[in-house]
PDB file of C-alpha atoms in Angstrom:
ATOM      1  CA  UNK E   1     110.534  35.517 -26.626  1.00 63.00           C
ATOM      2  CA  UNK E   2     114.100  35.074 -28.397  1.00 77.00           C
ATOM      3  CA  UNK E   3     113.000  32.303 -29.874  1.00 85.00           C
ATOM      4  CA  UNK E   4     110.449  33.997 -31.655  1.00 88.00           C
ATOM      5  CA  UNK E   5     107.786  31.123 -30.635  1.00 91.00           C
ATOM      6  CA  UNK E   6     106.250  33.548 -28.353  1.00 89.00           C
ATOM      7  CA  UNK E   7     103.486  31.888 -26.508  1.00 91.00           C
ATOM      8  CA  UNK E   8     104.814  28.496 -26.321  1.00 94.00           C
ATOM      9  CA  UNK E   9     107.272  26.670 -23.409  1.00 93.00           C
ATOM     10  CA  UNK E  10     109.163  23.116 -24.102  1.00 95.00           C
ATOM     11  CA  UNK E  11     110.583  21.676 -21.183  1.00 95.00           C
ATOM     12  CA  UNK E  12     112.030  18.854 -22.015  1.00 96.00           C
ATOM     13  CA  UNK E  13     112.839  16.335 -18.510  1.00 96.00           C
ATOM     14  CA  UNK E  14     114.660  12.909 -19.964  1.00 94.00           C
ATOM     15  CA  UNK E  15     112.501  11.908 -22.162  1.00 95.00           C
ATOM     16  CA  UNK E  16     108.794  13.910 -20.913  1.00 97.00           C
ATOM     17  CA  UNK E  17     108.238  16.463 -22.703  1.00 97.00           C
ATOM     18  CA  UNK E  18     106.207  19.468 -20.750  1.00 97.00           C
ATOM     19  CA  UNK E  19     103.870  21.711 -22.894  1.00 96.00           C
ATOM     20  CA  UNK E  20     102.726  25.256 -21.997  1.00 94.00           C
ATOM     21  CA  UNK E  21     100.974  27.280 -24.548  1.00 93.00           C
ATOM     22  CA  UNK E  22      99.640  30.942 -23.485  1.00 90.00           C
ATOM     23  CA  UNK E  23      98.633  32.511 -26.973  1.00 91.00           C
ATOM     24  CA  UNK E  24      95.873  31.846 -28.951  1.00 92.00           C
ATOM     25  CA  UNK E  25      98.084  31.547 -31.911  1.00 92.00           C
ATOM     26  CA  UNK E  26     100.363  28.758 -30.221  1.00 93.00           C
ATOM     27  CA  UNK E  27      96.888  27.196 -29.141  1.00 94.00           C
ATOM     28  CA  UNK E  28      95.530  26.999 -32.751  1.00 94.00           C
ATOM     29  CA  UNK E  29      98.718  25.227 -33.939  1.00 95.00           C
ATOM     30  CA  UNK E  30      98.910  22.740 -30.974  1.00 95.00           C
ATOM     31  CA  UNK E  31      98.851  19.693 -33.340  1.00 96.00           C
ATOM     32  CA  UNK E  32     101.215  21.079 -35.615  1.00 97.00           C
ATOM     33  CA  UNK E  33     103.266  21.547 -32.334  1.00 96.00           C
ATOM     34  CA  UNK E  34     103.259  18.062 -31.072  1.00 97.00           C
ATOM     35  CA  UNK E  35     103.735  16.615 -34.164  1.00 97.00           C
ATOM     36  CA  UNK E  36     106.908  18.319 -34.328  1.00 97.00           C
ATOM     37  CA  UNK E  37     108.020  17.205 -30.666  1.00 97.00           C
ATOM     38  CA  UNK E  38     106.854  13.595 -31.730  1.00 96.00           C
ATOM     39  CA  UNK E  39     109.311  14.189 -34.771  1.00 96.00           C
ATOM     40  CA  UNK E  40     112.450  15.625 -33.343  1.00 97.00           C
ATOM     41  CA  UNK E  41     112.251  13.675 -30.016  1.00 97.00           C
ATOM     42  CA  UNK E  42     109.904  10.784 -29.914  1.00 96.00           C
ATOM     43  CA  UNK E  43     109.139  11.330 -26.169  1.00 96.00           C
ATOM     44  CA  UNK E  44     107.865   8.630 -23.805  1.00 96.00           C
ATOM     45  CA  UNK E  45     104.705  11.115 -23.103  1.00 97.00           C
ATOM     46  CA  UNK E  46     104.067  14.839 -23.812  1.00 97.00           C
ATOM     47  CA  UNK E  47     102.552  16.836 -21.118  1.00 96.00           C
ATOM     48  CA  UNK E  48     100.329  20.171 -21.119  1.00 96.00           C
ATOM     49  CA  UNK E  49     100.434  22.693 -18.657  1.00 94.00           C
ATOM     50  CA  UNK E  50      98.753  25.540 -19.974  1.00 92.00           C
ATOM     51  CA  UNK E  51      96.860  26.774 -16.773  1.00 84.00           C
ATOM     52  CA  UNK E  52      98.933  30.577 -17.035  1.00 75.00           C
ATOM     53  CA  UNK E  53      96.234  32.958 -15.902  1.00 74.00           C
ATOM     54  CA  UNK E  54      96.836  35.352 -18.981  1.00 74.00           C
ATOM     55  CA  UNK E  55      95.244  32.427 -21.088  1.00 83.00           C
ATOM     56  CA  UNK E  56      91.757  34.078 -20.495  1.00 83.00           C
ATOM     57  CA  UNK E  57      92.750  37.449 -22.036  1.00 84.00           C
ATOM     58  CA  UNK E  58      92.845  35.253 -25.062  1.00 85.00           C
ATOM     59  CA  UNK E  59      89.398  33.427 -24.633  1.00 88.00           C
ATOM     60  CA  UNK E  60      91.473  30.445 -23.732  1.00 90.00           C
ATOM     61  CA  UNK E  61      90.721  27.811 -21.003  1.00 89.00           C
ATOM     62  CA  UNK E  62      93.465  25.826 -18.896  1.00 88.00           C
ATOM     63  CA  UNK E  63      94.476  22.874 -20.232  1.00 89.00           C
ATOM     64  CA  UNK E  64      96.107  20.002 -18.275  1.00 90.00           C
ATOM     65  CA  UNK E  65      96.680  16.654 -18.730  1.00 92.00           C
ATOM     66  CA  UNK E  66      99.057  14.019 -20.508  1.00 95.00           C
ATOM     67  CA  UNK E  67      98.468  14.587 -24.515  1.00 95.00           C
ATOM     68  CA  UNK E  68     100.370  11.953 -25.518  1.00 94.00           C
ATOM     69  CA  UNK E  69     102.262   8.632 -24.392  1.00 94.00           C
ATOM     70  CA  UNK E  70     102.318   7.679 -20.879  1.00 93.00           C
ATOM     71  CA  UNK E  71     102.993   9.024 -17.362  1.00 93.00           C
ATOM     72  CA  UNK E  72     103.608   6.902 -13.939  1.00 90.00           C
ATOM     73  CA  UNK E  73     104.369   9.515 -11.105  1.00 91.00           C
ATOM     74  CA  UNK E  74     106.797  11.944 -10.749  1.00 93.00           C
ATOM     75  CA  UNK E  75     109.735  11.828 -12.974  1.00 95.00           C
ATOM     76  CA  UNK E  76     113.459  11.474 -11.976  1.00 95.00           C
ATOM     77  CA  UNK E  77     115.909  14.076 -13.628  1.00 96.00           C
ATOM     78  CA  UNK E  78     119.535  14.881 -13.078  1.00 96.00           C
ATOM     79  CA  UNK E  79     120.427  18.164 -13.167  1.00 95.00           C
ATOM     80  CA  UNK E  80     124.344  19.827 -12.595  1.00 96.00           C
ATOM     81  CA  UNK E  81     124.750  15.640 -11.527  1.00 96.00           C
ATOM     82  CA  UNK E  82     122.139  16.048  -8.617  1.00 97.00           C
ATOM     83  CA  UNK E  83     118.852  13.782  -8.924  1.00 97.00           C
ATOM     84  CA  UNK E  84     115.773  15.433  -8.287  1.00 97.00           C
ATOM     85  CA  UNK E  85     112.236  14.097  -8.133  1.00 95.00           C
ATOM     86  CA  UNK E  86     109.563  16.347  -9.876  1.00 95.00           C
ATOM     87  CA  UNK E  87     105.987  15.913 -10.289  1.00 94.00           C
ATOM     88  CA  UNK E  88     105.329  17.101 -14.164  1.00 94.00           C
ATOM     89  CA  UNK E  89     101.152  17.296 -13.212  1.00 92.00           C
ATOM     90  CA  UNK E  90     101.471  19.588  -9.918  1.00 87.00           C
ATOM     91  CA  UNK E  91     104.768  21.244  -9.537  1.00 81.00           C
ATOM     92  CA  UNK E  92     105.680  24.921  -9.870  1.00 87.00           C
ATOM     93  CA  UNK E  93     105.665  26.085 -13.510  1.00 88.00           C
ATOM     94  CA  UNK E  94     106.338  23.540 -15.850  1.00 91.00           C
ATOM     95  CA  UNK E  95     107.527  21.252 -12.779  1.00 92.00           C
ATOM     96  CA  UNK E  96     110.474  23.098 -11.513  1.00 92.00           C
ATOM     97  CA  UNK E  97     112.578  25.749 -12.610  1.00 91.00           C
ATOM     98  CA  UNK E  98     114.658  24.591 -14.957  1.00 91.00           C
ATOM     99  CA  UNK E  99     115.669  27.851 -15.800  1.00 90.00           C
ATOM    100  CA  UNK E 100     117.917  28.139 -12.589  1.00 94.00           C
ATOM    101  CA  UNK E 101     120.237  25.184 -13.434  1.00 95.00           C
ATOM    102  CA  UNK E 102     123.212  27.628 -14.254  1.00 96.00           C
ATOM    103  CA  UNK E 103     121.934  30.018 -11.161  1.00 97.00           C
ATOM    104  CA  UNK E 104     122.410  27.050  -8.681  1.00 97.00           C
ATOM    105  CA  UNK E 105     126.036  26.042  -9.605  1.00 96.00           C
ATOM    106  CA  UNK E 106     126.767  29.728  -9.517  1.00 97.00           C
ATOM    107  CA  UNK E 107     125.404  30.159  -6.166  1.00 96.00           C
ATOM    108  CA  UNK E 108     127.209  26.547  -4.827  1.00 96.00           C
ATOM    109  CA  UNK E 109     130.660  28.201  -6.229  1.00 96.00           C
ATOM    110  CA  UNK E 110     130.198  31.115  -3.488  1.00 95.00           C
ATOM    111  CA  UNK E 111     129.812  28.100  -0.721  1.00 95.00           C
ATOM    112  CA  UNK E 112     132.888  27.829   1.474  1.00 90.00           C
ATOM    113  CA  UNK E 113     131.681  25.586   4.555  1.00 94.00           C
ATOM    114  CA  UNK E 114     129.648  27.241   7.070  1.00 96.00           C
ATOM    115  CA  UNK E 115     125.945  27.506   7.404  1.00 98.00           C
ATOM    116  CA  UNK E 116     123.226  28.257   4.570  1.00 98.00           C
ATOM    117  CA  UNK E 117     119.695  29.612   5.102  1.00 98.00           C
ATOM    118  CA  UNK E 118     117.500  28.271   1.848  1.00 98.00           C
ATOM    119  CA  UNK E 119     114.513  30.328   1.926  1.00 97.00           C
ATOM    120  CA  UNK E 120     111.588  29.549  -0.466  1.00 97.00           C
ATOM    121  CA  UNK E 121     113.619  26.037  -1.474  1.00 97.00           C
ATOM    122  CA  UNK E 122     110.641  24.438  -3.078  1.00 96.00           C
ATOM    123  CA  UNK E 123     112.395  21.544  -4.384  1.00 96.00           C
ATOM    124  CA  UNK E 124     116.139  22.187  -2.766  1.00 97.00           C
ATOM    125  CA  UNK E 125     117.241  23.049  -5.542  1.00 97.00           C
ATOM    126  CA  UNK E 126     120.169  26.315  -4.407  1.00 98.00           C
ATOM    127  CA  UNK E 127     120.084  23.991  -0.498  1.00 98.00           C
ATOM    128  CA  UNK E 128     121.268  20.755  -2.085  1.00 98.00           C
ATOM    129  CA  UNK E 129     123.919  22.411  -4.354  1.00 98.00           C
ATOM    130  CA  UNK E 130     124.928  23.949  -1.227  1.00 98.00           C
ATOM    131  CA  UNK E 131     125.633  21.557   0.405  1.00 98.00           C
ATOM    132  CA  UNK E 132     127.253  19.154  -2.164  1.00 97.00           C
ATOM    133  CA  UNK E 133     129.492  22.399  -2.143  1.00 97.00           C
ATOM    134  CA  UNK E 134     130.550  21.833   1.369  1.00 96.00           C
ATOM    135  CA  UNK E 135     128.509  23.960   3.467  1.00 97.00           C
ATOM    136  CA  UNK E 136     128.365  22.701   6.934  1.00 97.00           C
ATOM    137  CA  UNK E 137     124.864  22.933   7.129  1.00 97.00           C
ATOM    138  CA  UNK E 138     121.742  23.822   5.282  1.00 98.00           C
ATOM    139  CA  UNK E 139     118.764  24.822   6.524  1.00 98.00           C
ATOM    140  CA  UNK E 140     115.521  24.872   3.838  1.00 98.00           C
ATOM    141  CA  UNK E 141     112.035  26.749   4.118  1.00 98.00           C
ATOM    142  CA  UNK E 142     108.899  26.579   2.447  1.00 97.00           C
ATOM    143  CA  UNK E 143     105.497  27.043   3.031  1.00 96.00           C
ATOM    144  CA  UNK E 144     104.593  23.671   0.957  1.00 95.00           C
ATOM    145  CA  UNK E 145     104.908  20.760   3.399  1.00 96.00           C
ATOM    146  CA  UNK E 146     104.478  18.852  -0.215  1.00 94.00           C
ATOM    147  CA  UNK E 147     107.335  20.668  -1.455  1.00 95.00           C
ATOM    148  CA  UNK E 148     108.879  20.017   2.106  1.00 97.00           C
ATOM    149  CA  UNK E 149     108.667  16.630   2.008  1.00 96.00           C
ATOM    150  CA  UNK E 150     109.761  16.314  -2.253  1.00 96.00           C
ATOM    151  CA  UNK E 151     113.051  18.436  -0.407  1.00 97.00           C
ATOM    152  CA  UNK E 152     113.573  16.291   2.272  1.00 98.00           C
ATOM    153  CA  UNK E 153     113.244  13.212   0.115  1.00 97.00           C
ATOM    154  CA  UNK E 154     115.922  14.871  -3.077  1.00 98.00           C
ATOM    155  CA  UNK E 155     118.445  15.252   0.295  1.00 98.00           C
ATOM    156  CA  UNK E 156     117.686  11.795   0.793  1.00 98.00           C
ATOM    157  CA  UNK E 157     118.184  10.792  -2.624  1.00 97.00           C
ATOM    158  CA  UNK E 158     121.469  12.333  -3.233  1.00 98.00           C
ATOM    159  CA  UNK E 159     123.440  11.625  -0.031  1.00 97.00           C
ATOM    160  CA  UNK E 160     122.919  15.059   1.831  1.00 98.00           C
ATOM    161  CA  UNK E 161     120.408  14.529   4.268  1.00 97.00           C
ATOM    162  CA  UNK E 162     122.818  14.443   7.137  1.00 97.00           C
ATOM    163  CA  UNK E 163     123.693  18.492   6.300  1.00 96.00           C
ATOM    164  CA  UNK E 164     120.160  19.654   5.991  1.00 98.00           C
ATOM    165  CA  UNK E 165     117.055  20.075   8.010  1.00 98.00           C
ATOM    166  CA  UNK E 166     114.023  21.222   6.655  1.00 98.00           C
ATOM    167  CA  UNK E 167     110.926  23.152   8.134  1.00 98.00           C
ATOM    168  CA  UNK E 168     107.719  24.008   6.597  1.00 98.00           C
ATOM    169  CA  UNK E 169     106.920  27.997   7.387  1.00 97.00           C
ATOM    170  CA  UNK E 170     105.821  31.152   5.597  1.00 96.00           C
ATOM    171  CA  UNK E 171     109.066  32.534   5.076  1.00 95.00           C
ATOM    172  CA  UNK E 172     108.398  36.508   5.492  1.00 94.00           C
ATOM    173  CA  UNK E 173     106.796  35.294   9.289  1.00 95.00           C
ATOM    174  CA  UNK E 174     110.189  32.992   9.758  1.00 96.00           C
ATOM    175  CA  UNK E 175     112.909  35.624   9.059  1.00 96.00           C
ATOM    176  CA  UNK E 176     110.581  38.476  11.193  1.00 94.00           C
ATOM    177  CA  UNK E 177     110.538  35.945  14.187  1.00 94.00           C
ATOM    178  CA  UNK E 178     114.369  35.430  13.472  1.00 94.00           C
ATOM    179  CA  UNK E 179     115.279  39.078  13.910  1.00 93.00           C
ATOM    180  CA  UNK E 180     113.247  40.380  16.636  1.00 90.00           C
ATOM    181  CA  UNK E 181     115.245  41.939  19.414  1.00 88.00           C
ATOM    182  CA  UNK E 182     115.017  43.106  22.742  1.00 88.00           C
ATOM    183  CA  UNK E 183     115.771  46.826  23.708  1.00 89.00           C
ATOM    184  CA  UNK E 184     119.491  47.390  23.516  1.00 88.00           C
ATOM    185  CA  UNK E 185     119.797  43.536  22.751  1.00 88.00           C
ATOM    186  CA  UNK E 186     122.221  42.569  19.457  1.00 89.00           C
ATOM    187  CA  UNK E 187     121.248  40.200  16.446  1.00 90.00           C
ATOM    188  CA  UNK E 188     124.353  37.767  16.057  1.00 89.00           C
ATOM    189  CA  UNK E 189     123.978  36.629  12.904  1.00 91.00           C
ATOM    190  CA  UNK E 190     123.165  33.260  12.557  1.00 92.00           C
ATOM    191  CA  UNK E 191     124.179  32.247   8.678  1.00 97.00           C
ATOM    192  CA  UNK E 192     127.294  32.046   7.001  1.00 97.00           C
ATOM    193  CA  UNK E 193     124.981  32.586   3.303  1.00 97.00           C
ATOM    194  CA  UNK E 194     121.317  33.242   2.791  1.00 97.00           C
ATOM    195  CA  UNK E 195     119.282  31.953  -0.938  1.00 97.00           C
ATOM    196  CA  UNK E 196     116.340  34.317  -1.157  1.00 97.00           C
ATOM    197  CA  UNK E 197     114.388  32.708  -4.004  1.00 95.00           C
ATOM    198  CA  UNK E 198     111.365  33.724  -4.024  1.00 93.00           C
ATOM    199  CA  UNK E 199     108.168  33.801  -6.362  1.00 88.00           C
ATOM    200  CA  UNK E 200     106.799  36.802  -8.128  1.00 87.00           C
ATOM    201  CA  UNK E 201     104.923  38.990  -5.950  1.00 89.00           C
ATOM    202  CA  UNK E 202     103.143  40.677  -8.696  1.00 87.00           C
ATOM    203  CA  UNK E 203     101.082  39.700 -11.712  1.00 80.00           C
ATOM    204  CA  UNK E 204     100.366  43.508 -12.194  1.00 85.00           C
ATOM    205  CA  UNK E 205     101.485  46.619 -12.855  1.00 89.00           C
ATOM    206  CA  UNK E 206      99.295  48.361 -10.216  1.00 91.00           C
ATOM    207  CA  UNK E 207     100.648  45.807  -7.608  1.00 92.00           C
ATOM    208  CA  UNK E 208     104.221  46.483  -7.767  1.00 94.00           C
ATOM    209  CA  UNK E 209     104.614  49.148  -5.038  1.00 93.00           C
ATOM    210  CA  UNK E 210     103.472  46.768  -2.581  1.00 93.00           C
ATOM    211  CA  UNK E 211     105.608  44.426  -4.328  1.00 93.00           C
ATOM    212  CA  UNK E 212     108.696  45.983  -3.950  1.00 95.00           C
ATOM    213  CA  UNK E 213     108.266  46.457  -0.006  1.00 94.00           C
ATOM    214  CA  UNK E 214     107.722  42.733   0.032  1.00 93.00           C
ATOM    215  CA  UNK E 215     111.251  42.238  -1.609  1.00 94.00           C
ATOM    216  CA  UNK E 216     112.752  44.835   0.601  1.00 95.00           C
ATOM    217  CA  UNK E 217     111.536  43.393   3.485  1.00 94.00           C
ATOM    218  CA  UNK E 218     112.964  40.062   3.038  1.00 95.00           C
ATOM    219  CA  UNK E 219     116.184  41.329   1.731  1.00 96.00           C
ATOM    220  CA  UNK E 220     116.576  43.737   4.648  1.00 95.00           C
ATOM    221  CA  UNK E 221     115.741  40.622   7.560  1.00 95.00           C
ATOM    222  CA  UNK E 222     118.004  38.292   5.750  1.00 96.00           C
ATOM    223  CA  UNK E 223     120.821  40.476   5.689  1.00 95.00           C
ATOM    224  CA  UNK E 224     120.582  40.911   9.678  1.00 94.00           C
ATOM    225  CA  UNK E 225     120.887  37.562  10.221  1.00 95.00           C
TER     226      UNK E 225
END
């Protein structure tokens, strides 16, 4: 909202731009927008992924689909000098979370050696920082075996696939299995550093209580182990 273009994303991957417009406003000036982008940039394609739910409080309907230019597959990027593969028509939010780029170097400067738990990885985003940082190991979890598989394959990619192993689980069933304990039986912990990354767990207000025990819940198992 700082940018006082409320309603309208740019994510800009080399040289795809990603679109996401969630206000009727935004959505009325869409050609106004892209000729803009065409203007400042001259992108090899400009993506839309307007498919927020909040776009029907405005009357709106998603919108998806290459506006301009072409698209072949996923796209290559480079981000903090890691290559990751993202697929602009399909993945998480406008693709990935670009958003996190500073988060993940912060979290790879708190790496010394030892073993890291990646827990909702999606792409590998905090894993593979890790363990370019020099963690030992790195173990990632999703619940996407396509996000899985884009992780295993960015490990791959970047040199790292000997430090990380990668399993495809609901995460909140993983870390409970992880911590169960026989009477008068101790958890050793099992991780040198834990990522807890997770999605929202609530689009609504009325939804947050059961929200917040969600978060609590995974913060409290991860910390065990």
């Amino acid at each position: 909202e700082s940018d006082f273009l409320s309603g309208l994303i740019v994510d800009k991957y080399e040289n795809v731009l990603v679109v996401q417009i969630s206000s009727l406003g935004m959505d009325q000036r869409k050609p106004m927008i892209l000729r803009a982008l065409r203007t400042v940039f001259s992108p090899q394609a400009v993506v839309e992924r307007s498919e927020a739910a909040f776009r029907a409080f405005e009357g709106m309907e998603n919108a998806n689909g290459v506006l301009e230019g072409r698209l072949d597959g996923p796209v290559c990027i480079r981000l903090n000098g890691l290559q990751f593969e993202v697929d602009l028509m399909a993945g998480h939010k406008t693709g990935c979370y670009l958003d996190q780029q500073a988060n993940y170097e912060a979290v790879a400067r708190m790496i010394r050696g030892g073993r890291v738990l990646d827990c909702f990885c999606f792409l590998g985003g905090f894993g593979l920082h890790a363990a370019r940082a020099g963690a030992e190991s790195v173990h990632l979890l999703d619940q996407s075996e396509a996000a899985i598989a884009a992780a295993r394959r960015n490990a791959g990619t970047n040199g790292l696939a000997e430090r990380c192993t990668f399993e495809t689980a609901n995460v909140f069933d993983w870390l409970k299995q992880q911590t169960v304990t026989a009477p008068h039986e101790k958890l050793v912990p099992k991780f040198d550093a834990v990522i807890l990354d997770p999605p929202s767990f609530t689009r609504t207000r009325a939804a947050v209580p059961e929200a917040l025990r969600g978060y609590k819940e995974i913060h409290l198992r991860a910390l065990k182990l």
